XYZ file of C-alpha atoms in Angstrom:
649
model
C 33.925 -72.344 -28.727
C 31.182 -74.835 -29.131
C 29.108 -72.378 -31.062
C 32.034 -71.953 -33.401
C 32.198 -75.686 -34.005
C 28.791 -75.675 -35.724
C 29.124 -75.208 -39.446
C 26.940 -74.554 -42.294
C 25.305 -77.565 -44.002
C 24.292 -75.573 -46.965
C 23.886 -71.839 -46.821
C 22.394 -69.024 -48.802
C 23.938 -67.187 -51.687
C 24.145 -63.398 -51.828
C 20.578 -63.011 -50.437
C 20.846 -64.508 -47.008
C 17.222 -64.324 -45.886
C 16.132 -66.565 -48.793
C 18.148 -69.342 -47.178
C 15.609 -69.373 -44.320
C 13.207 -71.091 -46.636
C 13.422 -74.838 -47.187
C 11.692 -76.841 -49.878
C 10.612 -79.637 -47.495
C 9.237 -79.871 -43.954
C 10.571 -76.925 -41.998
C 10.994 -79.165 -38.922
C 13.323 -81.507 -40.769
C 16.653 -80.550 -39.343
C 18.517 -82.987 -41.599
C 17.266 -81.452 -44.774
C 19.744 -80.546 -47.472
C 19.042 -76.829 -47.309
C 19.400 -76.532 -43.479
C 21.476 -73.603 -42.225
C 22.752 -73.451 -38.647
C 23.215 -70.066 -37.066
C 25.055 -69.348 -33.832
C 23.930 -65.823 -32.821
C 20.167 -66.173 -32.712
C 20.114 -68.163 -29.406
C 22.463 -69.184 -26.575
C 23.357 -72.262 -28.649
C 23.379 -73.070 -32.401
C 19.908 -73.215 -33.927
C 18.504 -74.094 -37.376
C 17.706 -70.918 -39.156
C 14.083 -72.032 -40.054
C 13.296 -71.948 -36.322
C 14.423 -68.347 -35.817
C 11.663 -65.695 -35.441
C 14.046 -62.743 -35.722
C 15.205 -61.216 -39.064
C 18.586 -62.757 -39.846
C 20.854 -62.771 -42.836
C 23.676 -65.219 -43.543
C 26.532 -64.860 -45.977
C 28.106 -68.245 -46.665
C 31.610 -69.273 -47.664
C 30.824 -69.546 -51.342
C 29.452 -65.947 -51.425
C 32.450 -64.660 -49.467
C 34.824 -66.325 -51.974
C 32.867 -65.162 -55.109
C 32.743 -61.534 -54.161
C 36.510 -61.428 -53.400
C 36.020 -58.300 -51.246
C 38.935 -57.710 -48.867
C 37.022 -55.508 -46.498
C 34.298 -57.217 -44.474
C 32.625 -53.814 -44.021
C 32.157 -53.560 -47.833
C 30.676 -57.009 -47.893
C 28.046 -56.001 -45.414
C 26.728 -53.242 -47.563
C 24.634 -55.699 -49.505
C 22.604 -56.790 -46.372
C 19.267 -55.222 -45.533
C 18.933 -52.777 -42.662
C 22.565 -51.793 -42.457
C 24.465 -48.482 -43.334
C 28.245 -48.244 -43.661
C 30.199 -45.034 -43.045
C 33.879 -45.152 -43.996
C 36.262 -42.168 -43.581
C 38.490 -42.863 -46.574
C 39.905 -46.037 -48.113
C 41.165 -49.405 -46.792
C 41.889 -49.163 -43.065
C 39.995 -45.929 -42.540
C 37.589 -45.786 -39.522
C 34.441 -47.717 -40.524
C 31.126 -47.576 -38.755
C 28.091 -49.834 -39.071
C 24.622 -48.636 -38.163
C 21.759 -51.176 -37.894
C 18.154 -50.130 -38.473
C 18.909 -46.400 -37.952
C 20.517 -46.950 -34.513
C 23.967 -45.794 -33.379
C 27.270 -47.383 -34.396
C 27.866 -48.609 -30.817
C 24.395 -50.316 -30.783
C 25.520 -53.448 -32.733
C 27.541 -56.208 -31.136
C 30.238 -57.945 -33.128
C 31.216 -61.489 -32.366
C 34.313 -63.219 -33.726
C 34.204 -66.966 -33.225
C 31.770 -66.280 -30.367
C 33.971 -63.715 -28.642
C 32.558 -60.083 -28.294
C 35.168 -57.783 -29.849
C 33.733 -54.262 -29.475
C 36.355 -51.873 -28.234
C 35.677 -49.900 -24.961
C 38.511 -47.534 -25.914
C 36.667 -46.589 -29.267
C 33.259 -45.665 -27.949
C 32.279 -49.346 -27.640
C 32.288 -49.639 -31.433
C 34.097 -52.325 -33.368
C 36.191 -50.799 -36.222
C 35.476 -53.481 -38.881
C 38.002 -51.854 -41.199
C 40.773 -54.068 -39.894
C 39.013 -57.376 -40.192
C 39.233 -58.951 -43.627
C 37.615 -61.689 -45.631
C 40.210 -64.440 -45.110
C 39.458 -67.981 -43.926
C 35.847 -67.056 -42.968
C 33.156 -69.694 -43.001
C 30.025 -67.575 -42.606
C 28.820 -64.165 -41.427
C 25.462 -63.763 -39.690
C 23.531 -60.485 -39.259
C 20.791 -60.702 -36.657
C 18.599 -57.634 -36.535
C 16.521 -56.237 -33.659
C 17.285 -55.855 -29.935
C 19.331 -58.836 -28.664
C 20.337 -57.399 -25.258
C 18.480 -60.192 -23.533
C 20.855 -62.730 -25.184
C 24.113 -60.861 -25.514
C 24.001 -57.676 -23.242
C 24.457 -53.943 -23.552
C 26.191 -53.672 -26.948
C 23.493 -55.623 -28.761
C 20.753 -53.037 -28.479
C 20.054 -52.975 -32.302
C 21.577 -56.259 -33.511
C 24.449 -58.705 -33.713
C 27.034 -59.427 -36.410
C 28.595 -62.923 -35.821
C 31.728 -63.707 -37.826
C 32.854 -67.352 -37.903
C 36.131 -68.676 -39.199
C 36.532 -72.089 -40.778
C 36.870 -75.336 -39.048
C 39.416 -77.614 -40.789
C 38.152 -80.609 -42.725
C 39.533 -84.126 -42.163
C 43.090 -84.651 -43.346
C 45.776 -82.018 -43.770
C 45.515 -78.970 -46.045
C 47.682 -76.082 -47.182
C 46.486 -73.059 -49.144
C 47.998 -69.691 -50.128
C 47.140 -66.640 -52.197
C 48.685 -63.505 -53.541
C 47.104 -60.529 -55.267
C 48.069 -57.075 -56.349
C 46.485 -54.013 -57.911
C 45.897 -50.248 -58.088
C 47.588 -47.835 -55.569
C 50.443 -50.320 -55.093
C 48.112 -52.711 -53.415
C 49.539 -56.136 -52.364
C 47.838 -58.851 -50.296
C 49.181 -62.370 -49.570
C 48.331 -65.046 -47.053
C 48.660 -68.749 -46.189
C 46.732 -71.384 -44.261
C 47.720 -74.734 -42.892
C 45.425 -77.207 -41.056
C 45.323 -80.757 -39.770
C 42.255 -82.593 -38.564
C 40.964 -86.060 -37.739
C 37.986 -87.461 -35.723
C 39.443 -86.401 -32.348
C 40.830 -82.974 -32.969
C 41.982 -80.317 -35.347
C 44.238 -77.260 -35.574
C 44.348 -74.453 -38.150
C 46.865 -71.579 -38.445
C 46.566 -68.767 -40.950
C 48.466 -65.563 -41.496
C 48.189 -62.730 -44.035
C 49.680 -59.294 -44.887
C 48.179 -56.368 -46.827
C 49.602 -53.061 -47.834
C 48.548 -50.183 -50.044
C 49.749 -46.608 -50.815
C 46.089 -45.638 -50.693
C 44.680 -42.355 -52.001
C 44.263 -38.833 -50.667
C 41.316 -38.803 -48.319
C 41.137 -34.960 -48.126
C 39.177 -32.993 -50.745
C 42.326 -31.068 -51.735
C 46.085 -31.856 -51.629
C 48.159 -34.686 -52.992
C 49.355 -36.699 -50.043
C 48.225 -40.386 -50.226
C 46.991 -42.019 -47.061
C 48.326 -45.600 -46.981
C 47.568 -48.637 -44.933
C 49.399 -51.735 -43.664
C 47.771 -54.749 -41.952
C 49.369 -57.980 -40.702
C 47.309 -60.614 -38.972
C 47.372 -64.205 -37.768
C 44.869 -66.605 -36.272
C 44.842 -69.994 -34.538
C 41.930 -72.339 -33.983
C 42.089 -75.758 -32.394
C 39.827 -78.339 -30.775
C 40.249 -81.655 -28.994
C 37.528 -84.216 -28.231
C 39.052 -85.372 -24.893
C 36.270 -87.916 -24.287
C 32.929 -88.672 -25.905
C 31.399 -86.143 -23.426
C 34.164 -83.511 -23.003
C 35.619 -81.232 -25.676
C 38.172 -78.372 -25.476
C 38.287 -75.575 -28.106
C 40.304 -72.387 -28.453
C 40.420 -69.524 -30.961
C 42.856 -66.661 -31.157
C 43.139 -63.672 -33.577
C 45.898 -61.025 -33.676
C 45.826 -57.901 -35.915
C 48.545 -55.308 -36.256
C 47.648 -52.360 -38.449
C 49.030 -48.893 -39.363
C 46.684 -46.295 -40.929
C 47.624 -42.884 -42.385
C 44.927 -40.278 -41.815
C 44.424 -36.467 -42.137
C 43.439 -34.028 -39.450
C 40.635 -31.476 -39.692
C 41.876 -28.046 -40.398
C 40.758 -25.451 -37.809
C 40.640 -22.787 -40.475
C 38.165 -24.602 -42.682
C 36.697 -27.369 -40.580
C 37.612 -29.904 -43.320
C 40.323 -32.615 -43.508
C 43.657 -31.421 -44.826
C 46.874 -33.265 -45.683
C 48.863 -34.275 -42.571
C 51.461 -36.997 -41.887
C 49.311 -38.510 -39.141
C 49.417 -42.192 -38.324
C 47.313 -44.516 -36.236
C 48.902 -47.705 -34.915
C 46.477 -50.445 -33.755
C 46.937 -53.826 -32.133
C 44.043 -56.169 -31.457
C 44.052 -59.580 -29.662
C 40.966 -61.713 -29.328
C 40.972 -65.160 -27.716
C 38.820 -67.705 -26.025
C 39.227 -71.106 -24.338
C 36.084 -73.283 -23.927
C 35.344 -76.564 -22.219
C 32.165 -78.263 -23.323
C 30.554 -81.135 -21.443
C 27.551 -83.193 -22.650
C 25.641 -85.343 -20.083
C 22.458 -87.385 -19.954
C 22.999 -88.760 -23.565
C 23.431 -85.193 -24.852
C 20.328 -83.799 -23.306
C 22.297 -81.593 -20.924
C 24.993 -79.498 -22.564
C 27.368 -77.181 -20.600
C 30.119 -74.773 -21.592
C 32.560 -72.886 -19.488
C 34.445 -70.134 -21.426
C 37.138 -67.559 -20.699
C 37.364 -64.717 -23.229
C 40.051 -62.083 -23.558
C 40.040 -59.012 -25.825
C 42.725 -56.296 -25.953
C 42.861 -53.095 -28.016
C 45.817 -50.799 -28.248
C 45.288 -47.576 -30.279
C 48.148 -45.075 -30.610
C 47.718 -41.895 -32.739
C 50.650 -39.778 -33.913
C 49.299 -36.413 -35.004
C 51.484 -33.823 -36.780
C 52.022 -30.697 -34.716
C 54.705 -28.146 -35.551
C 54.559 -26.722 -32.010
C 55.299 -30.005 -30.352
C 58.856 -30.892 -29.380
C 58.944 -34.048 -31.489
C 56.895 -32.563 -34.331
C 53.836 -34.581 -33.439
C 51.518 -35.266 -30.531
C 51.030 -38.769 -29.256
C 47.672 -39.948 -27.831
C 46.556 -43.442 -27.062
C 43.782 -45.607 -25.668
C 44.177 -49.072 -24.298
C 41.295 -51.429 -23.282
C 41.141 -54.952 -21.872
C 38.114 -57.002 -21.358
C 38.187 -60.331 -19.458
C 34.973 -62.271 -19.539
C 34.038 -65.515 -17.742
C 30.979 -67.282 -19.004
C 29.020 -70.365 -18.053
C 26.007 -71.620 -19.885
C 23.827 -74.748 -19.589
C 21.191 -76.138 -21.956
C 18.702 -78.791 -20.857
C 16.278 -80.579 -23.217
C 13.363 -80.865 -20.723
C 11.396 -82.597 -23.533
C 12.513 -83.519 -27.076
C 11.086 -80.254 -28.519
C 11.686 -77.929 -25.522
C 15.028 -76.514 -24.261
C 15.786 -74.347 -21.323
C 19.151 -72.394 -21.281
C 20.792 -70.564 -18.386
C 23.860 -68.276 -18.615
C 25.973 -66.473 -16.005
C 28.660 -63.966 -16.985
C 31.220 -61.843 -15.223
C 32.904 -59.082 -17.254
C 35.784 -56.924 -16.148
C 36.893 -53.869 -18.303
C 40.066 -51.909 -17.955
C 40.491 -48.693 -19.816
C 43.531 -46.351 -20.035
C 43.863 -43.107 -21.988
C 46.972 -40.996 -22.595
C 47.280 -37.600 -24.224
C 48.437 -33.978 -24.004
C 46.865 -31.811 -21.272
C 45.161 -28.834 -22.927
C 42.720 -26.013 -22.325
C 39.880 -28.596 -22.451
C 41.245 -30.621 -19.604
C 43.492 -33.563 -18.764
C 42.657 -36.675 -20.851
C 44.979 -38.971 -18.852
C 42.748 -41.514 -17.118
C 42.637 -45.037 -15.838
C 39.198 -46.416 -15.441
C 37.492 -49.832 -14.806
C 34.118 -51.379 -14.913
C 32.783 -54.663 -13.599
C 29.454 -56.235 -14.357
C 27.595 -59.498 -13.872
C 24.642 -60.912 -15.599
C 22.154 -63.844 -15.458
C 20.110 -64.890 -18.527
C 17.450 -67.457 -19.146
C 16.069 -68.597 -22.499
C 13.301 -71.029 -23.640
C 13.194 -72.559 -27.101
C 10.362 -74.864 -28.083
C 8.288 -76.300 -30.845
C 4.606 -75.766 -30.084
C 3.699 -77.937 -33.129
C 5.467 -79.246 -36.225
C 5.069 -75.765 -37.754
C 5.312 -73.275 -34.900
C 8.563 -72.388 -33.147
C 8.913 -70.019 -30.224
C 11.813 -68.390 -28.319
C 11.826 -66.234 -25.193
C 14.693 -64.832 -23.222
C 15.263 -62.517 -20.241
C 18.507 -61.076 -18.866
C 19.393 -59.165 -15.709
C 22.566 -57.105 -15.729
C 24.219 -55.960 -12.519
C 26.460 -53.009 -13.084
C 28.860 -51.273 -10.723
C 28.481 -47.822 -12.213
C 24.866 -47.804 -13.475
C 21.457 -48.981 -12.349
C 20.782 -52.637 -12.889
C 18.923 -53.419 -16.086
C 16.481 -56.177 -17.149
C 15.882 -56.884 -20.804
C 13.637 -59.381 -22.607
C 12.735 -60.666 -26.036
C 10.078 -63.051 -27.474
C 9.821 -64.198 -31.075
C 8.189 -66.899 -33.047
C 8.126 -68.521 -36.485
C 4.974 -70.102 -37.908
C 5.258 -72.174 -41.161
C 1.973 -71.568 -42.826
C 3.046 -74.202 -45.506
C 6.289 -75.869 -46.563
C 7.095 -72.648 -48.549
C 5.628 -69.774 -46.466
C 6.553 -68.512 -43.041
C 5.376 -65.803 -40.827
C 7.794 -64.264 -38.255
C 7.055 -61.951 -35.292
C 9.289 -60.511 -32.542
C 9.124 -58.070 -29.690
C 11.771 -57.011 -27.198
C 13.807 -54.475 -25.319
C 17.408 -53.363 -25.352
C 19.879 -51.325 -23.212
C 23.163 -49.551 -23.968
C 25.459 -48.324 -21.200
C 27.294 -45.030 -21.582
C 30.876 -45.442 -22.953
C 34.097 -44.483 -21.232
C 34.406 -41.624 -23.833
C 30.899 -40.362 -23.122
C 31.544 -40.230 -19.381
C 35.137 -39.035 -19.189
C 35.913 -37.269 -22.477
C 38.830 -37.708 -24.837
C 41.676 -35.756 -26.524
C 40.114 -32.961 -28.437
C 37.396 -30.465 -27.426
C 35.038 -32.877 -25.803
C 34.180 -32.844 -22.089
C 32.817 -36.024 -20.466
C 29.555 -36.309 -18.509
C 29.825 -38.836 -15.643
C 26.124 -38.547 -14.955
C 24.835 -40.115 -18.146
C 22.142 -42.786 -17.924
C 21.965 -45.884 -20.093
C 20.015 -45.736 -23.293
C 16.804 -47.953 -23.405
C 14.904 -49.185 -26.401
C 11.713 -51.107 -27.225
C 11.065 -52.728 -30.698
C 8.715 -55.010 -32.572
C 8.832 -56.555 -36.014
C 6.825 -58.769 -38.320
C 8.116 -60.610 -41.282
C 6.986 -62.932 -44.061
C 9.118 -65.374 -46.141
C 7.753 -66.987 -49.323
C 9.200 -69.538 -51.707
C 7.629 -69.315 -55.160
C 8.243 -72.488 -56.957
C 11.816 -73.668 -57.042
C 13.280 -70.566 -58.493
C 12.208 -67.526 -56.447
C 12.437 -66.661 -52.751
C 11.075 -63.416 -51.245
C 11.365 -62.077 -47.727
C 9.812 -58.920 -46.259
C 10.162 -57.459 -42.729
C 8.643 -54.374 -41.106
C 9.997 -53.005 -37.828
C 9.378 -50.113 -35.400
C 11.580 -49.132 -32.488
C 11.735 -46.381 -29.850
C 14.889 -45.191 -28.089
C 14.731 -43.307 -24.766
C 17.449 -41.405 -23.024
C 19.444 -41.310 -26.273
C 23.030 -40.008 -25.709
C 23.698 -36.977 -27.909
C 27.472 -36.382 -28.139
C 27.313 -33.203 -30.103
C 25.919 -30.695 -27.487
C 28.027 -27.465 -27.592
C 29.032 -25.730 -24.389
C 29.637 -22.035 -25.269
C 31.278 -21.212 -21.879
C 33.808 -24.079 -22.308
C 34.172 -23.810 -26.102
C 33.774 -27.599 -26.222
C 31.204 -30.359 -26.803
C 29.696 -32.804 -24.308
C 27.221 -35.705 -24.182
C 23.834 -35.553 -22.633
C 20.703 -37.796 -22.472
C 17.941 -36.464 -24.738
C 14.615 -35.757 -23.120
C 12.492 -36.949 -26.069
C 12.252 -40.279 -27.871
C 13.972 -41.298 -31.026
C 11.785 -43.215 -33.358
C 12.798 -45.685 -36.019
C 10.732 -47.712 -38.493
C 11.580 -49.431 -41.712
C 10.988 -52.045 -44.318
C 13.539 -54.702 -45.408
C 12.963 -56.593 -48.578
C 15.055 -59.431 -50.041
C 14.600 -61.596 -53.137
C 16.534 -64.334 -54.839
C 15.896 -65.840 -58.322
C 17.593 -68.733 -59.973
C 15.991 -69.519 -63.306
C 18.799 -71.970 -64.145
C 21.342 -73.686 -61.985
C 24.159 -71.608 -63.493
C 22.570 -68.210 -62.849
C 21.645 -66.483 -59.556
C 20.130 -63.025 -59.256
C 19.612 -61.512 -55.827
C 18.680 -58.159 -54.424
C 17.895 -56.302 -51.252
C 16.171 -53.030 -50.494
C 15.706 -51.107 -47.170
C 13.703 -48.102 -46.386
C 14.547 -46.714 -42.917
C 13.071 -43.725 -41.232
C 15.184 -42.739 -38.205
C 14.496 -39.460 -36.392
C 15.377 -37.840 -33.077
C 13.634 -35.025 -31.282
C 15.558 -31.743 -31.447
C 14.281 -28.364 -30.270
C 10.716 -29.713 -30.230
C 10.761 -31.139 -33.708
C 11.820 -34.468 -35.313
C 15.024 -34.363 -37.434
C 16.659 -37.180 -39.396
C 19.507 -38.942 -37.643
C 22.833 -38.372 -39.273
C 24.529 -40.939 -41.538
C 21.352 -42.942 -41.879
C 20.258 -43.068 -45.526
C 16.472 -43.689 -45.953
C 17.015 -45.768 -49.075
C 19.707 -48.456 -49.554
C 19.793 -51.380 -51.864
C 21.871 -54.066 -53.632
C 21.614 -56.209 -56.779
C 23.893 -58.986 -57.815
C 24.032 -61.271 -60.776
C 26.227 -64.311 -60.483
C 26.978 -66.685 -63.333
C 28.802 -69.953 -63.142
C 28.496 -71.850 -66.454
C 30.964 -74.530 -65.382
C 32.648 -75.562 -62.138
C 35.897 -74.129 -63.561
C 34.967 -70.436 -63.908
C 32.464 -67.877 -62.695
C 31.687 -64.107 -62.918
C 29.496 -61.639 -61.056
C 28.397 -58.122 -61.183
C 27.025 -56.238 -58.135
C 25.613 -52.735 -57.604
C 25.265 -51.303 -54.068
C 23.206 -48.135 -53.792
C 23.356 -45.750 -50.885
C 20.674 -42.975 -50.730
C 21.208 -39.347 -49.689
C 21.829 -38.841 -45.996
C 22.504 -36.025 -43.490
C 25.797 -35.403 -41.762
C 27.192 -32.779 -39.437
C 29.840 -30.127 -40.293
C 31.703 -28.252 -37.616
C 32.903 -24.920 -38.958
C 35.411 -22.846 -37.039
C 32.977 -19.965 -36.610
C 29.363 -19.800 -35.330
C 27.062 -21.620 -35.321
C 29.946 -24.254 -34.917
C 27.599 -26.992 -36.103
C 25.694 -27.243 -39.322
C 23.615 -30.042 -40.863
C 24.666 -30.881 -44.418
C 23.440 -33.439 -46.996
C 25.618 -36.090 -48.612
C 24.613 -37.110 -52.147
C 23.453 -40.606 -53.002
C 25.821 -42.918 -54.769
C 25.996 -46.358 -56.450
C 29.050 -48.618 -56.373
C 29.512 -51.165 -59.146
C 31.780 -54.195 -58.628
C 32.882 -56.871 -61.125
C 34.527 -60.121 -60.269
C 35.689 -63.202 -62.090
C 37.792 -66.312 -61.505
C 38.922 -69.408 -63.439
C 40.248 -72.609 -62.019
C 43.170 -73.671 -64.222
C 43.661 -76.885 -62.313
C 42.208 -78.502 -59.198
C 44.785 -76.621 -57.142
C 45.401 -73.377 -58.958
C 42.842 -70.556 -59.394
C 43.143 -67.075 -60.979
C 40.858 -64.241 -60.011
C 40.263 -60.578 -60.854
C 37.986 -57.834 -59.635
C 37.137 -54.191 -60.329
C 35.776 -52.153 -57.420
C 33.869 -48.865 -57.950
C 33.913 -49.681 -61.692
C 32.059 -46.460 -62.534
C 34.643 -44.377 -60.722
C 31.933 -42.873 -58.516
C 32.846 -39.681 -56.655
C 31.245 -39.880 -53.203
C 31.557 -39.187 -49.494
C 30.187 -41.223 -46.563
C 31.475 -38.816 -44.004
C 31.436 -35.074 -44.823
C 34.821 -33.923 -46.240
C 36.419 -37.353 -46.458
C 37.130 -38.596 -49.975
C 36.718 -42.316 -50.840
C 38.544 -44.550 -53.301
C 37.960 -44.306 -57.007
C 38.131 -47.221 -59.507
C 40.517 -49.956 -58.469
C 41.755 -53.134 -60.257
C 43.044 -56.311 -58.590
C 44.542 -59.576 -60.062
C 45.412 -62.566 -57.995
C 45.963 -66.314 -57.704
C 45.201 -69.003 -55.086
C 46.683 -72.437 -54.655
C 45.310 -75.194 -52.383
C 46.104 -78.772 -51.577
C 44.115 -81.145 -49.436
C 44.940 -84.720 -48.471
C 42.684 -87.020 -46.574
């Protein structure tokens, strides 16, 4: 897509918000420190003109940290909490600013990839750090730009566009728990077009995710991607992007006798396909830019659950979702510093669920949902130092009331090194298929649910102190009405259901980022977030589950020469509440998960211009921790690897 064609001129290091500060005139879009982001508006935008809080992880940082799991990479960003039910491949949830896991939209090369069959969440466990160019994390309600799933924020993941010439690269690495990972990439590009194909395969025996027992829970992931573009004429361009992921994850079931995970030979097979085709047309000497896109996402999730009473020894359940999206958008520069954008979208969702009929009902369903939307956006420079952005969107739903959302934000450069940011807006999140129709276990759907609605505001300040230190601070407040509570127990049915809460959920927080580079070879960066997220329950406010109040990250990166580098990073996750479902009354208990700190070490050395060796240690202190009650996480792991790359102009 056109948004995916816009790269990064020069991005941040481990502390993304610091990249929003430029040493020169903030209106100078050709400056050497300019960063282009694709998620903060309906078309790519220089980051210094964005009034929302946004973090960017660039290609160099992705490579230096070496982390395979993109979810683990996101831990270091302010305002985000990660919950992983085990090791590599285990279900991973992301919560932004204390909101729900299905309140954040994930874009992959501009394509929304949230899974309607998995409660509208995107399981980021299956997407890895391979051939990625940059990752953007846009915080605050973005429904007026991107629709229902963007109530709390957007994570935009962009793969690399090939450079001129032809290139071939490959890597292989291995480590603890019989871990192996290998991949290759080939690309060709010239001034009229490009094509890139990459493939990779990962496997590990894993570890035991239950508190007791000895059965390891392994993981296998094979994926491939294709990205291509053709400049048909000076005005017309065609681009396409496709990603395919096939994964198998071992997991354990919850024991009805204890309410805790216990060893089982369960397996989850997942296939994911994401694709887009975009035609871009520039008219009026580039002042009028148009795109027509067709997006397709498919998710197939099949669970094989051990059951001695079943004829085959296991029960099979599955969900399948398909989303087809047609999008048109137009951008017109009415004046050199003022742009109007219009977008029209049609989205069609198909959902199928298959499982064993039980006491709790028949889970076998085929459902569909259609929606249309219209969106308008204004972006302008009120002066050389003041940038504003306003958007409004109207969603027309078949199954829910129509919804209108809006957002306004601005950035005011007080000087060449200081910026004030403000933003205010609303968001909406439609009930999911699972909320409305139930799923396999003891959960009964509620077809009468209403969409969740939010309102939020934020204020931020960015300061560059000399040439060495950048600091960024943001404060936000948000309110959520009609929050969907999916843990309401029905004694008569012996099952749970989802209902809209009658009170308001309140969220507020502080996000702090800093980056210091006393010498060119050394970079020190850190983030800290304090988030207070509560919901009204029985007439009193209680903490939302799996939302730690305190999170933080600190990284020291050292590169004495262009040939070798090393880094150490610590990610801290504060104490948080979770829910435990015992087999006896009260059937639901609130428990506290201890805080933990994960220490990671990385290093690499370039033996030649085409051969690089690398090594890393994850959870170097062998921390014993849980992010979901009862689910054990990996201990200390070691990885060694090598990369080869050739590039010919």
